[in-house]
Tab-separated table of C-alpha atoms and ligand atoms in Angstrom:
chain	number	residue	atom	x	y	z
A	1	UNK	CA	124.818	72.381	11.491
A	2	UNK	CA	127.440	74.940	13.442
A	3	UNK	CA	127.686	77.653	11.492
A	4	UNK	CA	130.541	79.403	8.533
A	5	UNK	CA	132.799	82.028	9.059
A	6	UNK	CA	131.165	83.723	6.437
A	7	UNK	CA	127.395	83.366	7.718
A	8	UNK	CA	128.261	86.790	9.858
A	9	UNK	CA	130.414	89.070	7.798
A	10	UNK	CA	128.414	92.173	5.845
A	11	UNK	CA	128.134	92.328	2.882
A	12	UNK	CA	132.158	93.671	1.326
A	13	UNK	CA	133.328	91.335	3.661
A	14	UNK	CA	131.843	87.772	2.818
A	15	UNK	CA	133.688	86.912	-0.046
A	16	UNK	CA	136.468	86.684	2.360
A	17	UNK	CA	139.234	85.054	-0.279
A	18	UNK	CA	141.152	88.240	0.984
A	19	UNK	CA	141.676	86.943	3.951
A	20	UNK	CA	144.140	84.619	2.656
A	21	UNK	CA	146.804	87.691	2.209
A	22	UNK	CA	146.529	87.749	6.468
A	23	UNK	CA	148.654	86.448	7.978
A	24	UNK	CA	149.709	85.835	12.017
A	25	UNK	CA	151.127	88.531	13.773
A	26	UNK	CA	153.089	86.543	15.648
A	27	UNK	CA	154.726	84.574	13.606
A	28	UNK	CA	154.122	85.509	10.096
A	29	UNK	CA	152.075	82.116	9.463
A	30	UNK	CA	148.947	81.563	7.215
A	31	UNK	CA	145.593	81.642	8.670
A	32	UNK	CA	142.825	78.932	8.706
A	33	UNK	CA	140.140	80.015	8.596
A	34	UNK	CA	136.784	78.482	10.665
A	35	UNK	CA	134.807	80.450	13.367
A	36	UNK	CA	137.863	82.382	13.643
A	37	UNK	CA	141.411	82.597	12.484
A	38	UNK	CA	143.825	80.511	14.086
A	39	UNK	CA	147.117	80.048	12.641
A	40	UNK	CA	149.341	77.440	11.014
A	41	UNK	CA	152.089	77.864	12.593
A	42	UNK	CA	152.413	79.194	16.709
A	43	UNK	CA	148.267	78.204	16.785
A	44	UNK	CA	146.853	81.547	18.171
A	45	UNK	CA	143.704	82.121	17.339
A	46	UNK	CA	142.098	85.717	16.262
A	47	UNK	CA	138.169	86.231	16.481
A	48	UNK	CA	136.642	87.758	13.824
A	49	UNK	CA	133.459	89.996	15.400
A	50	UNK	CA	131.096	91.297	12.994
A	51	UNK	CA	133.087	90.648	9.984
A	52	UNK	CA	136.237	91.607	10.683
A	53	UNK	CA	139.219	90.068	12.329
A	54	UNK	CA	140.688	91.585	15.419
A	55	UNK	CA	144.609	91.354	15.996
A	56	UNK	CA	144.699	93.403	19.062
A	57	UNK	CA	142.696	93.088	22.754
A	58	UNK	CA	139.367	94.893	22.748
A	59	UNK	CA	141.127	97.499	25.384
A	60	UNK	CA	144.105	99.332	24.550
A	61	UNK	CA	145.172	102.617	24.022
A	62	UNK	CA	143.047	104.202	21.747
A	63	UNK	CA	139.779	103.204	23.121
A	64	UNK	CA	139.218	107.062	23.590
A	65	UNK	CA	139.481	107.266	19.374
A	66	UNK	CA	137.017	104.221	18.813
A	67	UNK	CA	134.864	105.830	21.542
A	68	UNK	CA	134.587	108.980	19.431
A	69	UNK	CA	135.172	107.318	15.912
A	70	UNK	CA	131.806	105.376	16.721
A	71	UNK	CA	129.990	108.599	18.157
A	72	UNK	CA	130.844	110.966	14.883
A	73	UNK	CA	130.609	108.201	12.257
A	74	UNK	CA	129.739	110.146	9.729
A	75	UNK	CA	130.672	113.834	10.595
A	76	UNK	CA	133.852	114.505	8.730
A	77	UNK	CA	132.552	112.036	5.301
A	78	UNK	CA	132.684	114.228	2.382
A	79	UNK	CA	129.655	111.745	1.100
A	80	UNK	CA	128.246	113.346	4.593
A	81	UNK	CA	129.169	116.738	4.280
A	82	UNK	CA	128.509	117.374	0.241
A	83	UNK	CA	132.419	118.624	-0.014
A	84	UNK	CA	135.460	117.662	-0.859
A	85	UNK	CA	137.855	117.962	2.549
A	86	UNK	CA	138.585	115.276	2.981
A	87	UNK	CA	139.340	114.142	-0.318
A	88	UNK	CA	141.308	117.451	-1.091
A	89	UNK	CA	143.355	116.827	2.123
A	90	UNK	CA	144.585	114.006	1.051
A	91	UNK	CA	145.448	114.501	-2.934
A	92	UNK	CA	147.212	118.153	-0.939
A	93	UNK	CA	149.175	115.750	0.896
A	94	UNK	CA	149.826	112.546	-1.029
A	95	UNK	CA	150.419	115.116	-4.525
A	96	UNK	CA	149.305	112.166	-5.843
A	97	UNK	CA	146.480	111.678	-8.566
A	98	UNK	CA	143.153	109.484	-8.215
A	99	UNK	CA	143.749	108.211	-11.040
A	100	UNK	CA	147.527	107.151	-10.771
A	101	UNK	CA	145.783	104.880	-7.191
A	102	UNK	CA	143.009	103.165	-9.960
A	103	UNK	CA	143.565	99.114	-9.303
A	104	UNK	CA	147.022	99.980	-7.427
A	105	UNK	CA	147.394	97.914	-3.811
A	106	UNK	CA	146.906	101.055	-0.800
A	107	UNK	CA	147.326	100.394	2.462
A	108	UNK	CA	145.884	102.919	4.870
A	109	UNK	CA	146.849	102.662	8.413
A	110	UNK	CA	145.191	104.347	11.585
A	111	UNK	CA	141.252	105.030	9.649
A	112	UNK	CA	140.026	106.147	11.984
A	113	UNK	CA	135.828	106.370	11.143
A	114	UNK	CA	137.182	106.523	7.479
A	115	UNK	CA	137.069	109.721	5.781
A	116	UNK	CA	140.003	109.418	3.705
A	117	UNK	CA	139.050	104.917	3.415
A	118	UNK	CA	136.564	106.812	1.330
A	119	UNK	CA	137.886	108.946	-1.048
A	120	UNK	CA	140.622	105.913	-0.986
A	121	UNK	CA	138.300	103.251	-2.260
A	122	UNK	CA	136.120	105.300	-4.408
A	123	UNK	CA	139.849	106.201	-6.981
A	124	UNK	CA	139.257	102.247	-7.816
A	125	UNK	CA	142.103	101.369	-4.958
A	126	UNK	CA	142.509	98.063	-4.077
A	127	UNK	CA	142.405	99.598	-0.129
A	128	UNK	CA	143.366	96.986	3.140
A	129	UNK	CA	142.835	99.612	5.876
A	130	UNK	CA	142.894	99.306	10.002
A	131	UNK	CA	143.294	101.337	13.128
A	132	UNK	CA	143.966	99.728	16.508
A	133	UNK	CA	140.249	100.524	18.249
A	134	UNK	CA	136.704	99.191	17.367
A	135	UNK	CA	136.769	102.632	15.042
A	136	UNK	CA	136.916	99.991	12.154
A	137	UNK	CA	133.090	99.003	13.148
A	138	UNK	CA	132.550	102.779	12.201
A	139	UNK	CA	133.847	102.758	9.278
A	140	UNK	CA	132.739	98.778	8.066
A	141	UNK	CA	129.083	100.755	8.863
A	142	UNK	CA	129.988	103.261	6.929
A	143	UNK	CA	132.355	101.865	3.844
A	144	UNK	CA	130.870	98.547	3.717
A	145	UNK	CA	129.977	99.343	0.020
A	146	UNK	CA	132.995	99.230	-1.815
A	147	UNK	CA	133.879	95.565	-2.868
A	148	UNK	CA	137.746	96.402	-2.204
A	149	UNK	CA	137.685	97.436	1.054
A	150	UNK	CA	139.614	94.472	3.147
A	151	UNK	CA	139.164	96.101	6.809
A	152	UNK	CA	140.552	94.820	10.143
A	153	UNK	CA	141.259	95.549	13.679
A	154	UNK	CA	145.279	95.794	14.193
A	155	UNK	CA	147.406	97.666	15.971
A	156	UNK	CA	151.306	99.537	13.526
A	157	UNK	CA	153.440	97.443	15.643
A	158	UNK	CA	151.623	93.759	15.128
A	159	UNK	CA	150.347	93.963	11.916
A	160	UNK	CA	148.614	90.544	10.285
A	161	UNK	CA	150.199	91.460	6.773
A	162	UNK	CA	153.609	90.714	4.355
A	163	UNK	CA	156.019	93.102	4.577
A	164	UNK	CA	156.556	94.801	1.158
A	165	UNK	CA	153.426	94.317	-0.339
A	166	UNK	CA	151.658	97.624	-1.073
A	167	UNK	CA	152.748	99.848	-3.713
A	168	UNK	CA	151.091	103.253	-1.731
A	169	UNK	CA	151.249	103.981	2.354
A	170	UNK	CA	148.938	106.463	3.523
A	171	UNK	CA	148.331	107.276	7.377
A	172	UNK	CA	146.921	110.630	8.138
A	173	UNK	CA	146.529	112.162	11.821
A	174	UNK	CA	148.003	108.825	13.607
A	175	UNK	CA	152.101	108.934	14.243
A	176	UNK	CA	152.105	111.232	16.773
A	177	UNK	CA	149.413	109.317	19.046
A	178	UNK	CA	151.669	106.470	19.102
A	179	UNK	CA	154.125	105.353	22.124
A	180	UNK	CA	157.743	105.725	19.913
A	181	UNK	CA	156.325	107.474	16.453
A	182	UNK	CA	160.183	106.835	15.012
A	183	UNK	CA	159.391	102.939	15.076
A	184	UNK	CA	155.946	103.565	14.579
A	185	UNK	CA	157.437	106.066	10.992
A	186	UNK	CA	159.914	102.751	10.380
A	187	UNK	CA	157.683	100.040	10.490
A	188	UNK	CA	154.775	101.468	8.395
A	189	UNK	CA	157.767	101.570	5.775
A	190	UNK	CA	158.439	97.889	5.657
A	191	UNK	CA	155.311	97.127	3.877
A	192	UNK	CA	155.729	98.862	1.192
A	193	UNK	CA	156.765	97.526	-2.200
A	194	UNK	CA	160.632	99.087	-2.950
A	195	UNK	CA	159.611	101.616	-5.425
A	196	UNK	CA	156.200	102.316	-3.165
A	197	UNK	CA	154.958	105.555	-2.730
A	198	UNK	CA	154.020	106.427	1.053
A	199	UNK	CA	152.412	109.997	2.690
A	200	UNK	CA	152.787	110.442	6.317
A	201	UNK	CA	151.962	112.805	8.079
A	202	UNK	CA	152.352	114.359	12.050
A	203	UNK	CA	152.092	117.387	14.273
A	204	UNK	CA	155.292	119.849	14.168
A	205	UNK	CA	157.188	120.048	17.034
A	206	UNK	CA	157.102	124.208	16.284
A	207	UNK	CA	157.899	126.262	19.046
A	208	UNK	CA	156.492	129.044	17.975
A	209	UNK	CA	153.178	126.734	18.439
A	210	UNK	CA	152.056	126.895	21.447
A	211	UNK	CA	148.696	125.868	22.081
A	212	UNK	CA	146.059	125.876	25.294
A	213	UNK	CA	144.769	122.460	24.245
A	214	UNK	CA	148.539	121.975	24.976
A	215	UNK	CA	148.817	122.295	28.823
A	216	UNK	CA	145.090	120.941	29.682
A	217	UNK	CA	145.350	117.203	27.996
A	218	UNK	CA	148.170	115.524	30.673
A	219	UNK	CA	144.973	116.462	33.194
A	220	UNK	CA	142.440	115.886	30.373
A	221	UNK	CA	143.699	112.569	29.272
A	222	UNK	CA	142.997	110.944	32.012
A	223	UNK	CA	139.389	111.590	32.424
A	224	UNK	CA	137.035	108.743	31.765
A	225	UNK	CA	135.735	108.878	27.037
A	226	UNK	CA	131.861	109.125	27.879
A	227	UNK	CA	132.607	111.677	30.441
A	228	UNK	CA	135.185	113.790	28.483
A	229	UNK	CA	133.174	114.491	25.438
A	230	UNK	CA	129.799	115.611	27.860
A	231	UNK	CA	132.355	117.730	28.962
A	232	UNK	CA	132.876	118.417	25.263
A	233	UNK	CA	129.934	118.884	24.057
A	234	UNK	CA	128.705	121.224	26.138
A	235	UNK	CA	131.993	123.689	26.321
A	236	UNK	CA	132.975	123.724	22.842
A	237	UNK	CA	129.892	125.338	21.250
A	238	UNK	CA	130.341	128.093	24.173
A	239	UNK	CA	134.110	128.569	22.913
A	240	UNK	CA	133.698	128.474	19.384
A	241	UNK	CA	132.086	131.546	19.136
A	242	UNK	CA	135.618	134.001	21.153
A	243	UNK	CA	137.991	131.527	18.246
A	244	UNK	CA	135.074	132.806	15.753
A	245	UNK	CA	135.762	136.498	16.722
A	246	UNK	CA	139.835	135.660	17.354
A	247	UNK	CA	139.947	134.360	14.272
A	248	UNK	CA	138.781	136.819	12.099
A	249	UNK	CA	141.169	139.663	13.244
A	250	UNK	CA	143.686	140.468	10.553
A	251	UNK	CA	147.032	138.946	10.737
A	252	UNK	CA	147.397	137.893	14.363
A	253	UNK	CA	144.073	135.630	14.565
A	254	UNK	CA	145.826	132.584	14.240
A	255	UNK	CA	147.809	132.502	17.242
A	256	UNK	CA	144.685	134.402	19.268
A	257	UNK	CA	142.464	131.185	18.624
A	258	UNK	CA	145.072	129.178	20.497
A	259	UNK	CA	144.056	131.142	24.200
A	260	UNK	CA	140.896	128.963	23.557
A	261	UNK	CA	141.071	125.591	23.819
A	262	UNK	CA	138.634	124.284	21.364
A	263	UNK	CA	138.221	123.504	17.987
A	264	UNK	CA	137.900	126.029	15.073
A	265	UNK	CA	137.350	124.567	11.441
A	266	UNK	CA	136.730	128.197	10.252
A	267	UNK	CA	139.121	127.797	7.761
A	268	UNK	CA	137.494	125.024	5.646
A	269	UNK	CA	134.710	126.732	4.822
A	270	UNK	CA	133.015	124.671	6.771
A	271	UNK	CA	129.646	127.489	6.323
A	272	UNK	CA	126.838	126.076	8.525
A	273	UNK	CA	126.672	126.096	11.887
A	274	UNK	CA	125.354	123.469	13.445
A	275	UNK	CA	128.117	121.591	11.020
A	276	UNK	CA	130.871	124.028	12.693
A	277	UNK	CA	129.618	123.339	15.959
A	278	UNK	CA	129.832	118.950	15.282
A	279	UNK	CA	133.098	119.264	14.124
A	280	UNK	CA	133.930	121.392	17.003
A	281	UNK	CA	132.996	118.905	19.715
A	282	UNK	CA	134.713	116.170	17.751
A	283	UNK	CA	138.010	117.771	17.151
A	284	UNK	CA	138.257	119.030	20.771
A	285	UNK	CA	137.813	115.865	21.977
A	286	UNK	CA	140.074	114.015	19.825
A	287	UNK	CA	142.398	117.033	20.904
A	288	UNK	CA	142.073	116.127	24.902
A	289	UNK	CA	141.444	112.548	25.227
A	290	UNK	CA	144.696	110.813	22.934
A	291	UNK	CA	146.571	109.231	25.234
A	292	UNK	CA	150.212	109.786	23.518
A	293	UNK	CA	150.710	113.334	21.615
A	294	UNK	CA	153.670	113.360	20.264
A	295	UNK	CA	154.878	115.750	17.863
A	296	UNK	CA	158.074	115.625	15.950
A	297	UNK	CA	160.696	118.427	14.953
A	298	UNK	CA	161.662	118.175	11.152
A	299	UNK	CA	165.070	117.314	11.538
A	300	UNK	CA	164.292	114.394	13.275
A	301	UNK	CA	162.333	113.383	10.592
A	302	UNK	CA	164.653	114.031	7.543
A	303	UNK	CA	167.248	111.356	9.413
A	304	UNK	CA	164.620	108.443	9.585
A	305	UNK	CA	164.199	109.520	5.917
A	306	UNK	CA	167.569	108.891	5.567
A	307	UNK	CA	168.405	105.891	7.806
A	308	UNK	CA	165.629	103.966	6.000
A	309	UNK	CA	167.470	105.111	2.299
A	310	UNK	CA	164.123	106.270	1.708
A	311	UNK	CA	164.713	108.586	-2.043
A	312	UNK	CA	163.297	111.423	-3.110
A	313	UNK	CA	161.693	112.278	0.158
A	314	UNK	CA	160.312	115.576	0.931
A	315	UNK	CA	158.815	117.206	4.415
A	316	UNK	CA	156.509	120.265	3.973
A	317	UNK	CA	155.158	122.354	6.450
A	318	UNK	CA	151.317	122.778	6.336
A	319	UNK	CA	149.315	124.536	9.180
A	320	UNK	CA	150.714	122.365	12.552
A	321	UNK	CA	151.369	119.591	10.316
A	322	UNK	CA	154.918	117.955	8.325
A	323	UNK	CA	153.780	116.767	5.780
A	324	UNK	CA	156.532	113.896	4.680
A	325	UNK	CA	156.263	111.737	1.254
A	326	UNK	CA	158.175	110.061	-1.047
A	327	UNK	CA	158.927	106.821	-2.822
A	328	UNK	CA	160.634	103.313	-0.668
B	1	LIG	C1	143.105	111.608	15.015
B	1	LIG	S1	142.946	109.645	14.486
B	1	LIG	C2	142.823	109.635	12.545
B	1	LIG	C3	141.863	108.498	12.117
B	1	LIG	C4	141.707	109.485	10.913
B	1	LIG	N1	143.435	108.940	9.677
B	1	LIG	C5	141.931	110.369	9.849
B	1	LIG	O1	142.208	111.470	9.819
B	1	LIG	O2	139.821	110.208	10.691
B	1	LIG	C6	144.309	108.412	15.048
B	1	LIG	C7	144.294	106.908	14.592
B	1	LIG	O3	144.805	106.319	14.558
B	1	LIG	C8	144.862	105.063	15.614
B	1	LIG	N2	145.513	104.481	16.052
B	1	LIG	C9	146.600	105.002	16.830
B	1	LIG	N3	148.216	104.357	17.253
B	1	LIG	C10	147.243	102.940	16.949
B	1	LIG	C11	148.232	101.559	16.116
B	1	LIG	N4	149.360	101.465	16.774
B	1	LIG	N5	147.524	101.353	15.123
B	1	LIG	C12	147.106	101.370	14.738
B	1	LIG	N6	145.761	102.512	15.061
B	1	LIG	C13	146.708	103.427	16.121
B	1	LIG	C14	143.642	105.404	16.540
B	1	LIG	O4	142.976	104.852	16.945
B	1	LIG	C15	142.891	107.162	15.875
B	1	LIG	O5	141.573	106.130	15.488
């Protein structure tokens, strides 16, 4: 007896009727379900591994992210930390309330391990979420309990989705890590319905924000992820106490810490030493490993929003980020 596609699916995907909403990224025709997804138009085949449709080759520029998020599947999830750090950040950055998301179609782009997927699913939204890397496996392992989660592996540039089909779009911590940030931002907006709301953040290109890590990344991004990770795992806990002392210096602490290339989450209110160390290792690796890191100036973001005719957009600076939000 041949195995049906649904037999291999994890619980959250077993009722895979939502696959019907997926389209071939190449020609936008419907996909026919067999053991893989096959395009009824151009005949291309997309594998479904561990219940997750895959629309990108395994080898892609997001590999280091897949590595980090599968090692740190739980580290930043609110349900694991016991604090609403991701929930507060998502609601603060977007300006949305959890209530308004209930029952709405939300597209989350670049989910990583799913810290914001968890928050979005908890609101009762119907969440479509994807990542270019196999971080989607980590996300599925943590968030498969949510029946309204639709998860796949794909790139923003080749999405298996119909345009203008989402009420809300959220993309946090992602676009600066793509090869063409303008194209990324403009592509994302195509998936939002007219009148839909978006929240996208990006590293801010600010002259006053030099950081030692920026000098290191051109070298460290070439180191194979496991090797770089073990170096970070041994160096970060040693540097963290110095960074903590510097960050406690009144007025100039924030500037002094930039001399030490280690992520320091003192400002998040994490008090447990082991948790601080783990976050530090994760985010130091996250700083040093990405293939692309392209901070953006405010004026350029304004221009993109204006060119797309996005109504009532705002760009707010929050620490080293610009948060762009508005309505299509
Ligand atoms: C710094 S992580 C942020 C993950 C998550 N949003 C969070 O804040 O925890 C950036 C993520 O963007 C993903 N990414 C980068 N380029 C992408 C693309 N073209 N399409 C989809 N995801 C992409 C990476 O694989 C990575 O998981």
